[in-house]
Coordinates of C-alpha atoms and ligand atoms in Angstrom, one line a residue:
M19 CA 0.0 0.0 0.0
Q20 CA 2.9 2.4 0.7
N21 CA 3.7 2.4 -3.0
E22 CA 0.2 3.3 -3.9
I23 CA 0.1 6.2 -1.4
A24 CA 3.3 7.5 -3.0
L25 CA 1.8 7.2 -6.5
F26 CA -1.4 8.8 -5.3
N27 CA 0.6 11.8 -4.1
E28 CA 2.5 12.0 -7.4
L29 CA -0.7 11.9 -9.4
C30 CA -2.4 14.5 -7.1
D31 CA 0.5 16.9 -7.9
Q32 CA -0.1 16.4 -11.6
L33 CA -3.8 17.0 -11.0
F34 CA -3.2 20.2 -9.2
K35 CA -0.9 21.4 -12.0
A36 CA -3.4 20.5 -14.6
E37 CA -6.2 22.3 -12.7
S38 CA -4.3 25.6 -12.9
N39 CA -2.6 25.2 -16.3
Q40 CA -5.5 23.8 -18.1
P41 CA -8.6 24.4 -15.9
V42 CA -10.9 23.1 -18.7
A43 CA -9.5 19.8 -19.9
Q44 CA -9.2 19.4 -23.6
L45 CA -12.4 17.6 -24.8
I46 CA -12.0 14.1 -26.2
P47 CA -15.0 13.5 -28.6
T48 CA -16.9 10.4 -27.6
T49 CA -16.0 8.8 -30.9
E50 CA -12.3 9.2 -30.0
I51 CA -12.3 8.1 -26.4
Y52 CA -11.1 4.5 -26.9
N53 CA -8.5 5.6 -29.5
Q54 CA -6.9 8.4 -27.5
L55 CA -6.8 6.6 -24.1
D56 CA -5.9 3.1 -23.2
L57 CA -9.1 2.1 -21.4
S58 CA -9.0 -1.6 -22.5
L59 CA -9.2 -4.4 -20.0
N60 CA -7.2 -7.4 -21.0
A61 CA -6.3 -10.9 -19.9
D62 CA -2.8 -9.7 -18.9
G63 CA -2.1 -6.8 -16.6
I64 CA 0.4 -4.0 -17.2
I65 CA 3.5 -3.0 -15.3
D66 CA 3.3 -0.2 -12.7
E67 CA 5.1 2.4 -14.8
E68 CA 2.6 1.9 -17.6
L69 CA -0.3 2.0 -15.2
K70 CA 1.0 5.3 -13.8
N71 CA 1.2 6.8 -17.3
T72 CA -2.2 5.6 -18.2
L73 CA -3.7 7.0 -15.0
A74 CA -1.9 10.3 -15.6
Q75 CA -3.4 10.5 -19.1
I76 CA -6.9 9.8 -17.8
I77 CA -6.5 12.4 -15.1
K78 CA -5.3 15.0 -17.7
S79 CA -8.4 14.6 -19.8
T80 CA -11.0 14.3 -17.1
P81 CA -13.1 17.4 -16.5
K82 CA -11.7 19.5 -13.7
T83 CA -14.6 20.2 -11.3
A84 CA -12.3 21.8 -8.7
S85 CA -11.0 24.4 -11.1
K86 CA -12.0 28.0 -11.1
S87 CA -13.4 27.7 -14.6
F88 CA -16.1 25.2 -13.5
F89 CA -19.5 26.9 -13.2
N90 CA -21.5 23.9 -14.4
Q91 CA -24.3 22.4 -12.4
L92 CA -24.6 22.4 -8.7
F93 CA -21.2 21.4 -7.3
G94 CA -17.6 22.3 -7.7
G95 CA -14.4 23.3 -6.0
R96 CA -12.5 21.2 -3.5
N97 CA -12.5 21.5 0.3
G98 CA -9.3 20.2 1.8
K99 CA -10.7 19.1 5.2
A100 CA -13.8 17.4 3.6
T101 CA -11.6 15.6 1.1
L102 CA -9.3 14.4 3.9
G103 CA -12.3 13.0 5.7
D104 CA -13.4 11.2 2.5
L105 CA -10.0 9.8 1.9
L106 CA -9.9 8.4 5.4
A107 CA -13.3 6.9 4.9
V108 CA -11.9 5.0 1.9
M109 CA -8.9 3.8 3.9
L110 CA -11.0 2.7 6.8
N111 CA -13.6 1.1 4.5
N112 CA -16.4 0.5 7.0
S113 CA -20.0 -0.4 6.1
M114 CA -22.4 1.8 8.0
Y115 CA -25.0 -0.8 8.7
T116 CA -23.9 -1.9 12.1
Y117 CA -22.1 -0.6 15.1
K118 CA -20.1 -3.8 15.2
V119 CA -18.6 -3.0 11.7
A120 CA -18.5 0.8 11.8
G121 CA -17.9 1.7 15.5
P122 CA -17.4 5.4 16.2
Q123 CA -18.3 6.2 12.6
V124 CA -21.9 5.4 13.6
G125 CA -21.6 8.0 16.4
I126 CA -20.2 10.5 13.8
E127 CA -23.2 10.0 11.5
K128 CA -25.7 10.2 14.4
Q129 CA -24.0 13.5 15.6
I130 CA -24.4 15.1 12.1
L131 CA -28.1 14.0 12.0
K132 CA -28.7 15.4 15.5
N133 CA -27.2 18.7 14.7
I134 CA -29.1 19.0 11.3
C135 CA -32.4 18.1 13.0
A136 CA -31.7 20.9 15.5
L137 CA -30.9 23.4 12.8
A138 CA -34.0 22.5 11.0
G139 CA -36.0 23.2 14.1
Y140 CA -37.1 19.6 14.4
S141 CA -38.5 18.0 17.6
E142 CA -36.9 15.4 19.9
T143 CA -38.6 12.6 17.9
S144 CA -36.6 13.4 14.8
D145 CA -34.0 11.2 13.1
G146 CA -32.5 10.7 9.7
T147 CA -29.9 9.0 7.6
L148 CA -27.4 9.5 4.8
A149 CA -28.7 8.4 1.4
P150 CA -26.7 7.9 -1.8
G151 CA -27.8 11.3 -3.1
G152 CA -30.5 13.9 -3.2
S153 CA -32.7 11.8 -5.5
M154 CA -32.6 8.9 -3.1
S155 CA -33.2 11.2 -0.2
N156 CA -36.4 12.4 -2.0
M157 CA -37.3 8.7 -2.6
M158 CA -37.0 7.9 1.1
A159 CA -39.3 10.9 1.9
L160 CA -41.8 9.6 -0.6
I161 CA -41.8 6.1 0.8
M162 CA -42.2 7.3 4.4
A163 CA -45.2 9.5 3.3
R164 CA -46.7 6.6 1.4
D165 CA -46.4 4.2 4.3
A166 CA -47.6 6.9 6.8
K167 CA -50.8 7.4 4.7
N168 CA -51.6 3.6 4.6
V169 CA -49.9 1.2 7.0
S170 CA -50.7 -1.9 4.9
I171 CA -48.8 -0.8 1.8
R172 CA -45.6 -2.4 3.0
T173 CA -47.3 -5.8 3.1
H174 CA -50.1 -5.6 0.5
G175 CA -48.8 -3.0 -2.0
L176 CA -50.8 -0.1 -3.3
T177 CA -54.6 -0.4 -3.2
S178 CA -55.7 3.2 -3.9
K179 CA -54.9 5.8 -6.5
M180 CA -52.5 8.0 -4.5
T181 CA -51.4 11.4 -5.8
L182 CA -48.5 13.7 -5.0
Y183 CA -47.8 17.4 -5.7
T184 CA -44.6 19.2 -6.6
S185 CA -44.0 22.4 -8.6
S186 CA -43.2 22.4 -12.3
E187 CA -39.8 23.7 -11.4
S188 CA -38.9 20.9 -9.0
H189 CA -36.2 18.3 -9.6
Y190 CA -37.0 15.4 -11.9
S191 CA -36.4 12.9 -9.2
I192 CA -39.8 13.5 -7.8
S193 CA -41.6 12.0 -10.8
K194 CA -38.9 9.4 -11.5
N195 CA -39.3 8.2 -7.9
A196 CA -43.1 8.2 -8.2
A197 CA -42.6 5.7 -11.0
L198 CA -40.1 3.7 -9.0
I199 CA -42.2 3.3 -5.9
G200 CA -45.4 2.3 -7.7
I201 CA -47.3 5.6 -7.5
G202 CA -47.0 6.2 -11.2
R203 CA -45.9 9.3 -13.1
N204 CA -49.5 10.1 -14.1
H205 CA -50.3 10.6 -10.4
V206 CA -47.7 13.4 -10.0
R207 CA -49.4 16.8 -10.2
A208 CA -47.3 19.8 -11.4
V209 CA -48.2 22.9 -9.4
N210 CA -47.8 26.2 -11.1
T211 CA -45.2 28.8 -9.9
N212 CA -45.1 32.5 -9.9
K213 CA -42.7 34.4 -12.1
K214 CA -39.8 33.8 -9.7
G215 CA -40.3 30.0 -10.0
E216 CA -41.9 29.6 -6.5
M217 CA -44.8 27.2 -6.0
L218 CA -48.2 28.8 -5.8
A219 CA -50.0 27.5 -2.6
D220 CA -53.4 28.4 -4.0
H221 CA -52.9 26.3 -7.1
L222 CA -51.7 23.5 -4.9
N223 CA -54.9 23.6 -2.9
K224 CA -57.0 23.6 -6.0
L225 CA -55.2 20.6 -7.4
I226 CA -55.6 18.7 -4.2
E227 CA -59.4 19.5 -3.9
N228 CA -59.9 18.5 -7.5
D229 CA -58.2 15.1 -6.9
I230 CA -60.2 14.4 -3.7
S231 CA -63.4 15.1 -5.5
K232 CA -62.4 12.6 -8.2
G233 CA -61.7 9.9 -5.7
F234 CA -57.9 10.1 -5.6
Q235 CA -55.9 9.9 -2.3
P236 CA -53.5 12.8 -2.0
F237 CA -50.6 12.0 0.3
F238 CA -47.4 14.0 -0.4
V239 CA -46.3 17.5 -1.2
N240 CA -42.7 18.4 -2.2
A241 CA -41.5 22.0 -1.6
T242 CA -38.1 22.9 -3.0
A243 CA -35.4 25.0 -1.2
G244 CA -33.4 26.1 -4.2
T245 CA -35.0 24.9 -7.5
T246 CA -32.6 23.3 -9.8
V247 CA -32.7 26.0 -12.5
L248 CA -33.5 29.3 -10.9
G249 CA -32.6 28.5 -7.3
A250 CA -36.0 29.6 -6.1
F251 CA -37.3 28.9 -2.6
D252 CA -40.9 27.7 -2.2
D253 CA -42.9 29.4 0.6
I254 CA -42.9 26.6 3.2
E255 CA -45.3 28.3 5.6
A256 CA -48.0 28.8 3.0
I257 CA -47.6 25.3 1.6
S258 CA -47.6 23.8 5.1
K259 CA -51.0 25.3 5.7
V260 CA -52.4 23.5 2.7
C261 CA -50.7 20.3 3.8
K262 CA -52.2 20.5 7.4
K263 CA -55.6 21.2 6.0
H264 CA -55.6 18.0 3.9
N265 CA -53.3 15.9 6.2
L266 CA -50.5 15.5 3.7
W267 CA -46.8 14.8 4.3
L268 CA -44.7 17.9 3.5
H269 CA -41.1 17.2 2.3
V270 CA -38.6 20.0 1.7
D271 CA -36.1 19.1 -1.0
G272 CA -33.1 21.2 0.0
A273 CA -30.6 19.2 -2.1
Y274 CA -29.4 22.3 -3.8
C275 CA -29.8 25.1 -1.2
G276 CA -31.0 23.6 2.0
S277 CA -27.6 24.5 3.5
V278 CA -29.0 27.9 4.1
I279 CA -29.9 26.5 7.5
F280 CA -26.3 27.1 8.5
S281 CA -26.6 30.9 7.8
D282 CA -28.1 33.4 10.1
T283 CA -28.4 35.7 7.1
Y284 CA -30.1 33.3 4.7
K285 CA -32.0 30.8 6.9
H286 CA -35.1 33.0 6.5
L287 CA -35.3 31.5 3.0
V288 CA -36.5 28.2 4.6
K289 CA -38.8 29.9 7.2
G290 CA -41.3 27.4 8.4
L291 CA -39.0 24.4 7.8
K292 CA -39.9 23.1 11.3
L293 CA -43.4 22.6 10.0
S294 CA -42.3 20.1 7.5
D295 CA -42.3 16.3 8.0
S296 CA -39.0 15.7 6.2
F297 CA -36.1 17.7 4.8
S298 CA -33.1 16.7 2.7
V299 CA -29.9 18.6 2.0
N300 CA -26.8 17.7 -0.1
A301 CA -23.6 18.6 1.6
H302 CA -21.9 17.9 -1.8
K303 CA -23.6 20.9 -3.3
M304 CA -23.4 24.1 -1.2
L305 CA -21.0 22.8 1.5
G306 CA -18.5 21.6 -1.1
T307 CA -17.8 18.1 0.3
P308 CA -16.9 15.4 -2.2
L309 CA -19.7 13.6 -3.9
S310 CA -21.9 12.2 -2.5
C311 CA -23.1 13.4 0.8
S312 CA -26.9 13.7 1.1
I313 CA -28.8 13.9 4.4
I314 CA -32.4 13.2 4.9
V315 CA -34.1 14.0 8.3
T316 CA -37.6 13.5 9.5
Q317 CA -39.7 14.5 12.5
H318 CA -41.0 11.0 12.6
R319 CA -38.3 8.6 13.8
A320 CA -40.8 5.8 14.1
Q321 CA -41.9 6.1 10.5
L322 CA -38.3 6.0 9.3
H323 CA -37.8 2.8 11.2
H324 CA -41.1 1.4 10.1
S325 CA -40.5 2.1 6.4
F326 CA -36.8 0.9 6.2
S327 CA -36.2 -1.7 8.8
N328 CA -36.0 -5.3 8.0
E329 CA -35.0 -8.1 10.3
A330 CA -31.9 -10.0 9.3
D331 CA -30.3 -12.2 11.9
Y332 CA -27.2 -12.8 9.7
L333 CA -26.5 -9.0 9.9
Y334 CA -27.8 -7.6 13.2
Q335 CA -26.0 -9.5 15.9
T336 CA -25.0 -7.0 18.5
D337 CA -26.1 -3.6 19.9
G338 CA -29.6 -2.0 19.7
D339 CA -31.3 -0.7 16.6
E340 CA -30.4 2.8 17.6
F341 CA -26.8 2.2 16.7
N342 CA -27.4 -0.2 13.8
L343 CA -28.0 2.3 11.1
G344 CA -29.0 -0.4 8.6
K345 CA -32.4 -0.4 10.3
T346 CA -33.1 3.1 9.0
S347 CA -31.3 3.2 5.6
L348 CA -32.1 2.4 2.0
Q349 CA -29.1 0.2 1.4
C350 CA -27.6 -2.8 3.1
G351 CA -23.8 -2.2 2.7
R352 CA -23.4 1.5 2.8
R353 CA -20.5 3.8 2.2
N354 CA -19.3 6.2 5.0
D355 CA -20.5 9.5 3.7
A356 CA -20.6 11.1 7.1
L357 CA -16.9 11.4 7.9
K358 CA -16.1 14.0 5.2
L359 CA -18.8 16.3 6.4
W360 CA -17.9 15.7 10.1
T361 CA -14.2 16.4 9.4
L362 CA -15.1 19.7 7.7
W363 CA -17.7 20.7 10.3
K364 CA -15.4 19.8 13.2
S365 CA -12.5 21.8 11.8
I366 CA -14.3 25.0 10.9
G367 CA -17.4 24.9 13.1
T368 CA -21.0 25.8 12.3
K369 CA -19.7 29.4 11.8
G370 CA -17.3 28.2 9.2
L371 CA -20.1 26.5 7.3
E372 CA -22.1 29.7 7.5
K373 CA -19.2 31.5 5.8
I374 CA -19.1 29.0 3.0
V375 CA -22.9 29.5 2.4
D376 CA -22.8 33.3 2.6
K377 CA -19.8 33.5 0.3
Q378 CA -21.8 31.9 -2.5
F379 CA -24.6 34.4 -2.3
E380 CA -22.0 37.2 -2.2
M381 CA -20.4 35.8 -5.4
A382 CA -23.8 35.5 -7.1
Q383 CA -24.5 39.1 -6.2
I384 CA -21.2 40.2 -7.8
A385 CA -22.2 38.3 -10.9
R386 CA -25.7 39.8 -11.0
D387 CA -24.3 43.3 -10.5
Y388 CA -21.9 42.8 -13.4
I389 CA -24.7 41.7 -15.6
K390 CA -26.9 44.6 -14.6
N391 CA -24.1 47.1 -15.3
H392 CA -23.3 45.8 -18.8
K393 CA -25.9 46.4 -21.5
D394 CA -25.0 43.4 -23.6
Y395 CA -26.4 41.1 -21.0
T396 CA -30.0 40.3 -20.0
L397 CA -30.6 39.0 -16.5
Y398 CA -33.2 36.3 -15.7
S399 CA -32.6 35.4 -12.1
F400 CA -33.5 37.0 -8.9
E401 CA -32.0 38.1 -5.6
D402 CA -31.2 35.4 -3.0
S403 CA -30.2 32.8 -5.6
I404 CA -26.8 31.3 -6.4
S405 CA -28.0 30.4 -10.0
V406 CA -27.2 33.4 -12.1
C407 CA -29.2 33.2 -15.3
F408 CA -28.5 35.5 -18.3
N409 CA -28.0 35.8 -22.0
Y410 CA -25.3 37.7 -23.8
K411 CA -25.8 39.7 -27.0
A412 CA -28.9 37.6 -27.9
I413 CA -26.6 34.6 -28.6
S414 CA -28.2 31.2 -28.2
A415 CA -27.3 30.0 -24.7
S416 CA -27.0 26.4 -25.7
K417 CA -24.7 27.2 -28.6
L418 CA -22.5 29.5 -26.5
C419 CA -22.1 27.1 -23.5
T420 CA -21.3 24.2 -25.9
A421 CA -18.7 26.3 -27.8
L422 CA -17.1 27.4 -24.5
Y423 CA -16.8 23.7 -23.5
E424 CA -15.6 22.4 -26.8
N425 CA -12.9 25.1 -26.9
S426 CA -11.7 24.4 -23.3
E427 CA -12.7 28.0 -22.2
L428 CA -15.3 27.5 -19.5
M429 CA -17.6 24.8 -18.1
V430 CA -21.1 26.4 -17.7
G431 CA -24.5 25.1 -18.4
F432 CA -27.8 26.4 -19.7
G433 CA -31.4 26.2 -18.4
K434 CA -34.9 27.1 -19.3
F435 CA -37.7 28.9 -17.5
N436 CA -41.1 29.8 -19.1
N437 CA -39.7 28.8 -22.5
Q438 CA -36.8 31.2 -22.2
E439 CA -33.4 29.6 -22.5
F440 CA -30.4 31.2 -20.8
V441 CA -26.9 30.6 -19.5
R442 CA -27.0 29.3 -15.9
M443 CA -23.8 30.2 -14.1
V444 CA -23.7 28.6 -10.6
T445 CA -21.5 30.2 -8.0
I446 CA -21.4 27.1 -5.8
N447 CA -17.7 26.6 -6.0
N448 CA -16.2 27.4 -2.6
L449 CA -12.9 28.5 -4.0
L450 CA -14.3 31.4 -6.1
E451 CA -13.3 35.0 -5.4
K452 CA -14.6 38.2 -7.0
E453 CA -11.8 38.2 -9.6
D454 CA -12.8 34.7 -10.7
I455 CA -16.3 36.0 -11.3
L456 CA -15.0 38.9 -13.4
T457 CA -12.6 36.6 -15.2
F458 CA -15.6 34.4 -16.1
F459 CA -17.3 37.3 -17.9
E460 CA -14.0 38.5 -19.5
T461 CA -13.3 35.0 -20.9
L462 CA -16.8 34.7 -22.2
E463 CA -16.7 38.1 -23.9
S464 CA -13.3 37.7 -25.5
F465 CA -14.3 34.3 -26.7
V466 CA -17.4 35.6 -28.3
A467 CA -15.5 38.6 -29.9
K468 CA -13.1 36.1 -31.6
N469 CA -15.6 33.4 -32.5
I470 CA -19.0 35.1 -33.0
S471 CA -19.4 33.8 -36.6
K472 CA -18.5 30.3 -35.5
I473 CA -21.0 30.3 -32.6
T474 CA -23.9 31.7 -34.5
T475 CA -23.6 29.5 -37.6
S476 CA -22.7 26.2 -35.9
Ligands
PLP530 C1 -29.4 18.1 -7.3 C2 -30.8 18.0 -6.8 C3 -31.4 16.8 -6.5 C4 -30.7 15.5 -6.8 O1 -29.6 15.3 -6.0 P1 -28.6 14.1 -6.4 O2 -27.6 14.1 -5.3 O3 -27.9 14.6 -7.7 O4 -29.3 12.9 -6.6 C5 -32.7 16.8 -6.0 N1 -33.3 18.0 -5.9 C6 -32.8 19.2 -6.2 C7 -33.6 20.4 -6.0 C8 -31.5 19.2 -6.7 O5 -30.9 20.4 -7.0

């Protein structure tokens, strides 16, 4: 193993150099990938020197998500302390299902959950788990809501036409999960939003009442804290009133921006969070931990256990359920996603996490100000969002973003709202400073000046 650690350090040095020398890796077209890199797997292995060279080649051409030219979707940068925690988790290689196998790592995960429940304003009966990503966290919320509505579903399967509600701007995992858990995509109702992309509680109520009158059984509402395109925050208090009226489970999908709970300045964006039944947040998005680190908490500890526990005497042989986390998780064998967040949190404190969150809003504000002050730009996003949506000189956003990527200039994506397409620059990368934001616009402008005919005709 010592050799591999030495090699790891050597390869990391090369990665760091590549990140600053060529922050956007040269694109290898998909048709060329197997010609340009030796990705083949053969009967015979290769000598270490050759392996090293092959790995170095692969690293060189892999997209650099930690570079300061990465503004693509919803994660980026690299946090040293969080990365250290994740590297240790790999070395320790525990499975998080039992205390016997994971020991203090279980305590670490439980500590994170406890603190997040407290920050969410959740009661003493709350608990949670770490899921393999925000989509799976949302699925766990859906399953708990489904089982809470009808206790016999776990044994008998679905017997009624259950409906759920989420805004037209919410993440696609809600309808995908509806298909996966037997609810059916046709039973997902898309609630309208206002012009800022926030769910309309009145329309939600109307859809629910309409379904009830037709014999459907509404059971779940998803509110989003940071919609995937615009970064909008649904009004949790208003939505909660509708949920209470009809006795529906309210989940808050904070995968993107739920980390505002760490900020005194921005936690008002999730006002009323304590009224929800479950809440999920991705630390691998705003907090900048390595992928993946998704947390789901619920006020209903018993429901979490009821929906996800399964007896298995070959697995659970010591300690109580409280420390055998397999009894409340989606998987059996489970990666240790807790240690990276704990290492980060322990080292910089909750106040340090607050700074990470605040900084991203500050960077987004700098970007919005730049756009407002330069007449060649049109701005489409709003205050209190780290998604900065704009168009430049009426150039097609999709063509511009693709050209920037193919020419190794910038990694940035595009999005759509109300049939308007725009560039979506995301200031989620923790390493960004004001000059990096300005460099982004400079790079974009000089690229367009030199390549305008190419972009508009391609
Ligand atoms: C990213 C995102 C998800 C999905 O999270 P994954 O970890 O990518 O599965 C869910 N909801 C919202 C609002 C998101 O932005």
